[in-house]
Amino acid sequence: MRFPRSSDLLFGQLDSAAAEVTLPWGTDHESVAVTVKDGGLPLSELAQASRRLARSAVAAGLKEGDWCVVRLDQPLDIVVAVAGLTAVGVVPVLLSAKLDVASAAAALAPVTVPLHLLIAQRRTAEIPRLALAGGMSLVWEDVVSEPQPDAGDQVPPHGIERPADAPYLVTHTSGTTGVPKLAVHTRNSFYQQSVVQARMLRTVRLRGYLAAAISPVHVRTLSGLLSALRLRLSVLLLASEEPDAVAEQLERWRPHYLETHPNTFVRWEELADTGVLSSVRLFLGTFDAMHPPTMERLLAGSRRRMPLFAEVYAQSELGPVAFRMKWRRGGRRESVASELAGHRVGRALPGYSRIRIVDEAGNPLGAQQPGRIQVRSKGFFAGYLNFPEKFEENRADGDWWDSGDWGAKSRFGNLRLLDRQVERLDGAASGIALEDVLLGRLPEAAEIVVLEAHGALVPVVATRTGIAVSSGRWAEAVDGLPELASPRHTSWSALPRTATGKVRRELLRQQLGF
């Protein structure tokens, strides 16, 4: 396994790719760190801004091995901050702009190492709650606007060299079941997650823009950007997930690749009939299970001869674990019994990940037997900055990691995801699969979440129009399914979500009084 040098990571690749990539990057937002003209900017502008930020960080007193919380809003600013800080050996601790200040403070509270803070001007009121003893608080707008100091040789051409197992950056988990955990990625684990993504993209032979509207502080986004840089591809970096705004960008840039959070893809289904998806060859969804009806609808909106939808089962701690490719709808559909057996997520990535299923005692199980999903991965992270004890709790047999998910493997190695271990249902084999079937039968539903309360399966339904599903339609939809209570109707906006769009089921249970 090849270990990375600084020239292989974000700062070094920004600089080297800028000399070869001729197409500008596209964006839908402004940045105080770079100049965006007519929605585009040359990659060299990002590279130069990252070098300026690296010099400013040194001048401000940040040094190799420091940890710095980054609390910024715009994706472009975050890319510059991460590339610039890592160039001088500072470890960025990234917090999503969608994470409320109370959750952010709770995530940082257990951290014992000194933390500096780099924060957007509009968020300075948060400083008393986020800043910890022993660290500086730096305002982003001040740092990037100060005259550039002469940092001499403190910022080498490709950044400071550090050991492969040294911390590189910290991102947080979704936090669906509580306070987000801060996952520490080493230089090597981050690099390996990027390498396998570049390998997957290389097989598709994309040439056009890669469009992404995904959380800019998650490891998936940053390792994906490194993959694009390694392949010398241009990126359309989107801050907005609103369908109308996204449609304008897609129509202008005509990307060949499109990625967003699974629940955002649901909102984008309406774009399938407008023609703005016609250029897309590859859709990609990760962070959460993709519902089959959504994949089919989006594929139908492409005018490419053989568009693909890649559903990737992944975790921040591991990188991509398994994937499957879906083509346009065709052929024989699965039986209802097969669909209810679990959500298909494909096979492990050869040479990168391995998957096994074990019982509660850790004993390996055979084919089709449900149990705990455990994974080995080349991109395995180094632990949690705020909850180190949880890292050891989830490790098994040294190199195996308990994913927290419940699933089963076929004898050919295909994985079915059943549920999160803490969200397993007594009344159905798989809540995720049951939701898939219901969404396939009720296209007017934008989201269906099946909860279990007082011995009953209770579906919570949000429709696209806000109009409740009629009793007749509901009776047709549940025919042949496990017994379900009458649906609880809610609005899409009322569903509590994480920064990556996942429904926070436990919080939803509390809201409903379960």
Short mmCIF file of C-alpha atoms in Angstrom, two decimals, residues 37-419:
data_model
loop_
_atom_site.label_atom_id
_atom_site.label_comp_id
_atom_site.label_asym_id
_atom_site.label_seq_id
_atom_site.Cartn_x
_atom_site.Cartn_y
_atom_site.Cartn_z
CA LYS A 37 -16.66 35.87 -11.92
CA ASP A 38 -19.92 34.99 -13.67
CA GLY A 39 -20.25 31.82 -11.60
CA GLY A 40 -16.78 30.47 -12.37
CA LEU A 41 -13.21 30.64 -11.17
CA PRO A 42 -9.93 29.17 -12.42
CA LEU A 43 -8.50 26.43 -10.25
CA SER A 44 -5.34 28.52 -9.91
CA GLU A 45 -7.40 31.05 -7.91
CA LEU A 46 -8.28 28.37 -5.34
CA ALA A 47 -4.67 27.23 -5.19
CA GLN A 48 -3.37 30.77 -4.63
CA ALA A 49 -6.02 31.50 -1.99
CA SER A 50 -5.04 28.33 -0.12
CA ARG A 51 -1.39 29.38 -0.10
CA ARG A 52 -2.34 32.86 1.16
CA LEU A 53 -4.41 31.28 3.92
CA ALA A 54 -1.50 29.02 4.89
CA ARG A 55 0.77 32.05 5.28
CA SER A 56 -1.87 33.93 7.28
CA ALA A 57 -2.35 30.93 9.58
CA VAL A 58 1.38 30.88 10.35
CA ALA A 59 1.42 34.65 10.93
CA ALA A 60 -1.54 34.34 13.31
CA GLY A 61 0.42 31.90 15.46
CA LEU A 62 -0.98 28.54 14.31
CA LYS A 63 1.68 25.86 14.08
CA GLU A 64 2.18 22.28 12.98
CA GLY A 65 0.18 19.84 15.12
CA ASP A 66 -2.38 22.42 16.32
CA TRP A 67 -6.10 21.63 16.15
CA CYS A 68 -8.39 24.33 14.75
CA VAL A 69 -12.20 24.24 14.74
CA VAL A 70 -13.56 25.57 11.42
CA ARG A 71 -17.04 27.08 11.57
CA LEU A 72 -17.67 28.56 8.10
CA ASP A 73 -20.67 28.71 5.79
CA GLN A 74 -19.65 28.70 2.13
CA PRO A 75 -18.22 25.57 0.46
CA LEU A 76 -15.49 27.53 -1.35
CA ASP A 77 -14.31 29.11 1.92
CA ILE A 78 -14.22 25.68 3.56
CA VAL A 79 -12.10 24.20 0.73
CA VAL A 80 -9.61 27.08 1.03
CA ALA A 81 -9.49 26.76 4.82
CA VAL A 82 -8.90 22.99 4.77
CA ALA A 83 -6.23 23.14 2.05
CA GLY A 84 -4.44 26.10 3.67
CA LEU A 85 -4.48 24.79 7.24
CA THR A 86 -3.37 21.27 6.32
CA ALA A 87 -0.54 22.77 4.24
CA VAL A 88 1.15 23.93 7.45
CA GLY A 89 0.27 20.85 9.49
CA VAL A 90 -2.71 22.34 11.34
CA VAL A 91 -5.58 19.85 11.76
CA PRO A 92 -8.99 21.34 10.82
CA VAL A 93 -11.92 20.21 13.00
CA LEU A 94 -14.87 20.81 10.68
CA LEU A 95 -18.36 21.65 11.93
CA SER A 96 -21.31 21.84 9.57
CA ALA A 97 -23.04 25.20 9.20
CA LYS A 98 -26.32 23.28 9.63
CA LEU A 99 -25.27 22.03 13.05
CA ASP A 100 -26.88 24.24 15.68
CA VAL A 101 -24.56 25.87 18.19
CA ALA A 102 -25.81 23.75 21.10
CA SER A 103 -25.00 20.50 19.24
CA ALA A 104 -21.65 21.91 18.10
CA ALA A 105 -20.75 22.88 21.66
CA ALA A 106 -21.82 19.46 22.95
CA ALA A 107 -19.62 17.75 20.36
CA LEU A 108 -16.59 19.84 21.38
CA ALA A 109 -17.15 19.70 25.15
CA PRO A 110 -15.41 16.32 25.79
CA VAL A 111 -12.30 17.26 23.75
CA THR A 112 -9.22 17.51 25.97
CA VAL A 113 -6.64 18.93 23.53
CA PRO A 114 -6.42 22.74 23.08
CA LEU A 115 -8.59 23.94 20.21
CA HIS A 116 -8.24 27.12 18.18
CA LEU A 117 -11.30 28.51 16.39
CA LEU A 118 -11.64 29.92 12.87
CA ILE A 119 -15.14 31.34 12.50
CA ALA A 120 -17.22 33.38 10.05
CA GLN A 121 -17.94 36.98 11.03
CA ARG A 122 -21.69 36.40 11.23
CA ARG A 123 -21.15 33.62 13.76
CA THR A 124 -18.92 35.48 16.24
CA ALA A 125 -21.70 35.42 18.85
CA GLU A 126 -21.03 31.68 19.07
CA ILE A 127 -17.43 32.17 20.22
CA PRO A 128 -18.12 32.02 24.00
CA ARG A 129 -19.86 28.66 23.55
CA LEU A 130 -17.38 27.12 21.09
CA ALA A 131 -13.97 28.46 22.12
CA LEU A 132 -12.14 26.30 24.65
CA ALA A 133 -9.38 27.23 27.07
CA GLY A 134 -5.93 27.47 25.54
CA GLY A 135 -6.96 28.40 22.03
CA MET A 136 -7.21 31.50 19.85
CA SER A 137 -10.36 32.75 18.13
CA LEU A 138 -9.80 34.00 14.57
CA VAL A 139 -12.44 35.67 12.42
CA TRP A 140 -12.35 34.33 8.86
CA GLU A 141 -12.94 37.65 7.11
CA ASP A 142 -10.10 39.26 9.09
CA VAL A 143 -7.67 36.42 8.40
CA VAL A 144 -8.20 36.38 4.62
CA SER A 145 -8.16 40.18 4.24
CA GLU A 146 -4.97 40.94 6.21
CA PRO A 147 -1.85 41.87 4.21
CA GLN A 148 0.06 38.75 3.28
CA PRO A 149 3.07 38.21 5.52
CA ASP A 150 6.36 36.79 4.33
CA ALA A 151 6.21 33.24 5.67
CA GLY A 152 9.56 32.35 4.17
CA ASP A 153 10.06 28.60 3.97
CA GLN A 154 7.29 27.84 6.48
CA VAL A 155 4.96 26.92 3.61
CA PRO A 156 6.85 24.46 1.35
CA PRO A 157 5.71 24.11 -2.29
CA HIS A 158 3.45 21.13 -1.52
CA GLY A 159 2.95 21.75 2.19
CA ILE A 160 4.66 20.38 5.28
CA GLU A 161 5.53 16.67 5.22
CA ARG A 162 4.12 14.72 8.17
CA PRO A 163 3.96 10.98 8.97
CA ALA A 164 1.27 8.99 7.16
CA ASP A 165 -0.46 8.19 10.46
CA ALA A 166 -0.51 11.84 11.62
CA PRO A 167 -3.98 13.43 11.94
CA TYR A 168 -4.96 15.28 8.76
CA LEU A 169 -8.49 16.53 9.41
CA VAL A 170 -11.52 15.87 11.61
CA THR A 171 -15.09 15.60 10.36
CA HIS A 172 -18.21 14.70 12.26
CA THR A 173 -20.69 11.86 11.93
CA SER A 174 -24.34 12.50 11.12
CA GLY A 175 -25.46 12.43 14.72
CA THR A 176 -28.77 10.67 14.02
CA THR A 177 -28.66 8.95 17.40
CA GLY A 178 -27.18 11.71 19.58
CA VAL A 179 -24.26 14.14 19.77
CA PRO A 180 -22.12 13.95 16.59
CA LYS A 181 -18.83 12.12 17.02
CA LEU A 182 -15.68 13.84 15.73
CA ALA A 183 -13.87 11.38 13.48
CA VAL A 184 -10.10 11.81 13.13
CA HIS A 185 -8.79 11.01 9.65
CA THR A 186 -5.06 10.51 9.18
CA ARG A 187 -3.19 11.57 6.09
CA ASN A 188 -3.23 7.96 4.95
CA SER A 189 -6.88 7.13 5.72
CA PHE A 190 -8.03 10.29 3.92
CA TYR A 191 -5.77 9.52 0.96
CA GLN A 192 -6.94 5.88 0.72
CA GLN A 193 -10.60 6.96 0.74
CA SER A 194 -9.81 9.28 -2.15
CA VAL A 195 -7.81 6.69 -4.10
CA VAL A 196 -10.66 4.19 -4.20
CA GLN A 197 -13.12 6.89 -5.30
CA ALA A 198 -10.78 7.96 -8.10
CA ARG A 199 -10.50 4.33 -9.16
CA MET A 200 -14.29 4.03 -9.38
CA LEU A 201 -14.61 7.28 -11.35
CA ARG A 202 -11.80 6.32 -13.72
CA THR A 203 -13.73 3.24 -14.90
CA VAL A 204 -16.65 5.43 -16.03
CA ARG A 205 -14.32 7.70 -18.05
CA LEU A 206 -16.08 10.96 -17.30
CA ARG A 207 -14.95 14.04 -19.18
CA GLY A 208 -17.43 16.75 -18.21
CA TYR A 209 -18.18 18.57 -14.98
CA LEU A 210 -18.71 16.81 -11.66
CA ALA A 211 -21.63 18.57 -9.94
CA ALA A 212 -22.01 18.15 -6.19
CA ALA A 213 -24.39 19.65 -3.64
CA ILE A 214 -23.28 17.82 -0.52
CA SER A 215 -22.23 18.85 2.96
CA PRO A 216 -18.85 20.59 2.43
CA VAL A 217 -17.44 19.60 5.82
CA HIS A 218 -17.85 15.83 5.51
CA VAL A 219 -14.97 13.54 4.59
CA ARG A 220 -16.94 12.22 1.62
CA THR A 221 -16.95 15.69 0.03
CA LEU A 222 -13.31 16.51 0.66
CA SER A 223 -11.96 13.11 -0.36
CA GLY A 224 -14.20 13.33 -3.44
CA LEU A 225 -12.73 16.73 -4.33
CA LEU A 226 -9.25 15.24 -3.99
CA SER A 227 -10.34 12.45 -6.38
CA ALA A 228 -11.49 15.05 -8.92
CA LEU A 229 -8.16 16.88 -8.61
CA ARG A 230 -6.21 13.65 -9.08
CA LEU A 231 -8.19 12.93 -12.25
CA ARG A 232 -7.90 16.56 -13.42
CA LEU A 233 -11.68 16.97 -13.65
CA SER A 234 -13.53 20.25 -13.12
CA VAL A 235 -16.15 20.56 -10.39
CA LEU A 236 -19.46 22.40 -10.12
CA LEU A 237 -19.60 23.12 -6.39
CA LEU A 238 -23.14 23.94 -5.24
CA ALA A 239 -24.20 25.46 -1.95
CA SER A 240 -27.94 25.51 -2.70
CA GLU A 241 -30.07 22.37 -2.78
CA GLU A 242 -33.23 24.19 -3.92
CA PRO A 243 -34.53 22.54 -7.12
CA ASP A 244 -35.07 25.78 -9.08
CA ALA A 245 -31.61 27.14 -8.25
CA VAL A 246 -29.96 23.81 -9.02
CA ALA A 247 -31.83 23.56 -12.33
CA GLU A 248 -30.28 26.86 -13.49
CA GLN A 249 -26.79 25.60 -12.69
CA LEU A 250 -27.30 22.23 -14.36
CA GLU A 251 -28.67 23.86 -17.48
CA ARG A 252 -25.67 26.16 -17.71
CA TRP A 253 -22.82 23.73 -16.93
CA ARG A 254 -24.29 20.45 -18.31
CA PRO A 255 -22.46 18.16 -15.87
CA HIS A 256 -21.77 14.50 -16.61
CA TYR A 257 -21.89 13.56 -12.91
CA LEU A 258 -24.35 14.59 -10.21
CA GLU A 259 -24.29 13.95 -6.47
CA THR A 260 -26.30 15.13 -3.51
CA HIS A 261 -27.74 13.67 -0.31
CA PRO A 262 -30.35 10.93 -0.86
CA ASN A 263 -33.18 12.96 0.62
CA THR A 264 -32.22 15.94 -1.55
CA PHE A 265 -32.44 13.70 -4.63
CA VAL A 266 -36.06 13.08 -3.61
CA ARG A 267 -36.72 16.82 -3.91
CA TRP A 268 -34.93 16.86 -7.28
CA GLU A 269 -37.18 14.23 -8.82
CA GLU A 270 -39.27 17.06 -10.24
CA LEU A 271 -36.28 18.04 -12.41
CA ALA A 272 -36.46 14.75 -14.32
CA ASP A 273 -39.09 16.08 -16.73
CA THR A 274 -37.45 19.45 -17.39
CA GLY A 275 -34.44 18.32 -19.43
CA VAL A 276 -31.81 19.72 -17.04
CA LEU A 277 -30.64 16.18 -16.14
CA SER A 278 -30.16 15.19 -19.78
CA SER A 279 -26.35 15.47 -19.72
CA VAL A 280 -25.82 13.31 -16.62
CA ARG A 281 -24.08 9.97 -17.19
CA LEU A 282 -23.55 9.07 -13.54
CA PHE A 283 -25.67 9.86 -10.48
CA LEU A 284 -24.21 9.02 -7.09
CA GLY A 285 -25.91 8.77 -3.72
CA THR A 286 -24.33 7.99 -0.36
CA PHE A 287 -24.83 9.08 3.29
CA ASP A 288 -28.14 7.13 3.47
CA ALA A 289 -30.14 4.47 1.65
CA MET A 290 -31.41 5.52 -1.80
CA HIS A 291 -35.04 4.65 -2.42
CA PRO A 292 -35.42 2.71 -5.74
CA PRO A 293 -38.29 4.87 -7.10
CA THR A 294 -36.11 7.97 -6.77
CA MET A 295 -33.23 6.35 -8.66
CA GLU A 296 -35.56 5.25 -11.45
CA ARG A 297 -37.12 8.68 -11.81
CA LEU A 298 -33.76 10.46 -12.00
CA LEU A 299 -32.34 7.96 -14.51
CA ALA A 300 -35.37 8.58 -16.70
CA GLY A 301 -34.42 12.27 -16.80
CA SER A 302 -31.04 11.56 -18.44
CA ARG A 303 -30.76 11.54 -22.23
CA ARG A 304 -27.48 9.62 -22.20
CA ARG A 305 -27.50 6.21 -23.86
CA MET A 306 -26.67 4.26 -20.71
CA PRO A 307 -26.89 6.42 -17.58
CA LEU A 308 -25.95 4.85 -14.26
CA PHE A 309 -26.92 5.39 -10.67
CA ALA A 310 -24.25 4.38 -8.16
CA GLU A 311 -25.57 3.77 -4.67
CA VAL A 312 -22.66 3.67 -2.24
CA TYR A 313 -22.92 2.27 1.26
CA ALA A 314 -20.33 4.23 3.21
CA GLN A 315 -19.41 5.60 6.62
CA SER A 316 -17.23 8.51 7.68
CA GLU A 317 -15.11 6.11 9.68
CA LEU A 318 -14.42 3.78 6.74
CA GLY A 319 -15.05 5.51 3.43
CA PRO A 320 -17.00 3.57 0.78
CA VAL A 321 -17.82 0.04 1.93
CA ALA A 322 -20.06 -1.44 -0.79
CA PHE A 323 -21.76 -0.23 -3.95
CA ARG A 324 -24.17 -1.24 -6.63
CA MET A 325 -24.93 0.18 -10.05
CA LYS A 326 -28.46 0.65 -11.29
CA TRP A 327 -29.49 1.13 -14.91
CA ARG A 328 -32.80 2.38 -16.24
CA ARG A 329 -35.78 0.36 -15.11
CA GLY A 330 -36.20 -2.82 -17.05
CA GLY A 331 -36.46 -6.57 -16.71
CA ARG A 332 -38.31 -8.50 -14.02
CA ARG A 333 -39.00 -6.73 -10.75
CA GLU A 334 -38.29 -8.31 -7.38
CA SER A 335 -41.16 -10.00 -5.60
CA VAL A 336 -42.61 -8.20 -2.59
CA ALA A 337 -41.14 -10.88 -0.31
CA SER A 338 -37.70 -10.29 -1.80
CA GLU A 339 -38.03 -6.51 -1.50
CA LEU A 340 -39.06 -6.78 2.16
CA ALA A 341 -36.00 -8.94 2.89
CA GLY A 342 -33.75 -5.87 2.98
CA HIS A 343 -32.36 -2.93 1.03
CA ARG A 344 -29.73 -4.06 -1.49
CA VAL A 345 -26.44 -2.15 -1.26
CA GLY A 346 -24.21 -4.40 -3.38
CA ARG A 347 -20.78 -5.90 -2.82
CA ALA A 348 -17.60 -4.82 -1.06
CA LEU A 349 -15.02 -2.88 -3.08
CA PRO A 350 -12.30 -5.30 -4.23
CA GLY A 351 -8.93 -4.53 -2.71
CA TYR A 352 -10.35 -1.85 -0.41
CA SER A 353 -13.06 -3.24 1.91
CA ARG A 354 -14.22 -6.54 3.38
CA ILE A 355 -17.59 -7.24 5.01
CA ARG A 356 -18.70 -9.88 7.49
CA ILE A 357 -21.91 -10.52 9.46
CA VAL A 358 -21.65 -11.56 13.11
CA ASP A 359 -24.08 -12.35 15.92
CA GLU A 360 -24.32 -10.41 19.16
CA ALA A 361 -21.41 -12.41 20.60
CA GLY A 362 -19.18 -11.63 17.61
CA ASN A 363 -19.38 -15.07 15.96
CA PRO A 364 -19.41 -15.00 12.12
CA LEU A 365 -22.75 -15.94 10.56
CA GLY A 366 -23.50 -17.74 7.33
CA ALA A 367 -25.28 -16.56 4.20
CA GLN A 368 -28.73 -14.97 4.60
CA GLN A 369 -28.43 -14.85 8.39
CA PRO A 370 -29.05 -11.32 9.77
CA GLY A 371 -26.59 -9.82 12.21
CA ARG A 372 -24.18 -6.98 12.91
CA ILE A 373 -22.35 -5.60 9.87
CA GLN A 374 -18.60 -5.42 10.47
CA VAL A 375 -16.09 -4.02 7.99
CA ARG A 376 -12.37 -3.87 7.26
CA SER A 377 -11.26 -0.90 5.18
CA LYS A 378 -8.02 0.65 3.89
CA GLY A 379 -9.53 4.05 4.72
CA PHE A 380 -10.13 3.18 8.38
CA PHE A 381 -10.03 6.30 10.55
CA ALA A 382 -7.92 6.85 13.70
CA GLY A 383 -10.59 7.32 16.37
CA TYR A 384 -12.96 9.92 17.83
CA LEU A 385 -11.55 13.18 19.13
CA ASN A 386 -14.42 13.67 21.56
CA PHE A 387 -15.38 10.10 22.51
CA PRO A 388 -12.20 7.96 22.42
CA GLU A 389 -13.89 5.20 24.40
CA LYS A 390 -16.47 4.65 21.63
CA PHE A 391 -13.67 3.87 19.21
CA GLU A 392 -12.59 0.86 21.27
CA GLU A 393 -16.20 -0.20 21.84
CA ASN A 394 -16.78 -0.58 18.10
CA ARG A 395 -13.51 -2.33 17.25
CA ALA A 396 -13.54 -6.11 16.98
CA ASP A 397 -10.64 -8.52 16.44
CA GLY A 398 -8.26 -5.60 15.94
CA ASP A 399 -8.98 -4.50 12.37
CA TRP A 400 -12.74 -5.07 12.14
CA TRP A 401 -15.13 -2.18 12.75
CA ASP A 402 -18.72 -2.60 13.89
CA SER A 403 -20.71 -0.32 11.61
CA GLY A 404 -23.71 -0.02 13.91
CA ASP A 405 -25.89 -1.43 11.12
CA TRP A 406 -27.84 -4.69 10.91
CA GLY A 407 -27.80 -6.69 7.70
CA ALA A 408 -27.27 -9.97 5.87
CA LYS A 409 -25.05 -11.24 3.04
CA SER A 410 -25.93 -13.61 0.25
CA ARG A 411 -23.65 -16.54 -0.55
CA PHE A 412 -22.33 -14.45 -3.45
CA GLY A 413 -21.33 -11.59 -1.12
CA ASN A 414 -24.20 -9.18 -1.86
CA LEU A 415 -25.14 -7.14 1.21
CA ARG A 416 -28.68 -6.27 2.27
CA LEU A 417 -29.06 -3.45 4.77
CA LEU A 418 -31.88 -4.05 7.23
CA ASP A 419 -31.73 -1.20 9.76
#
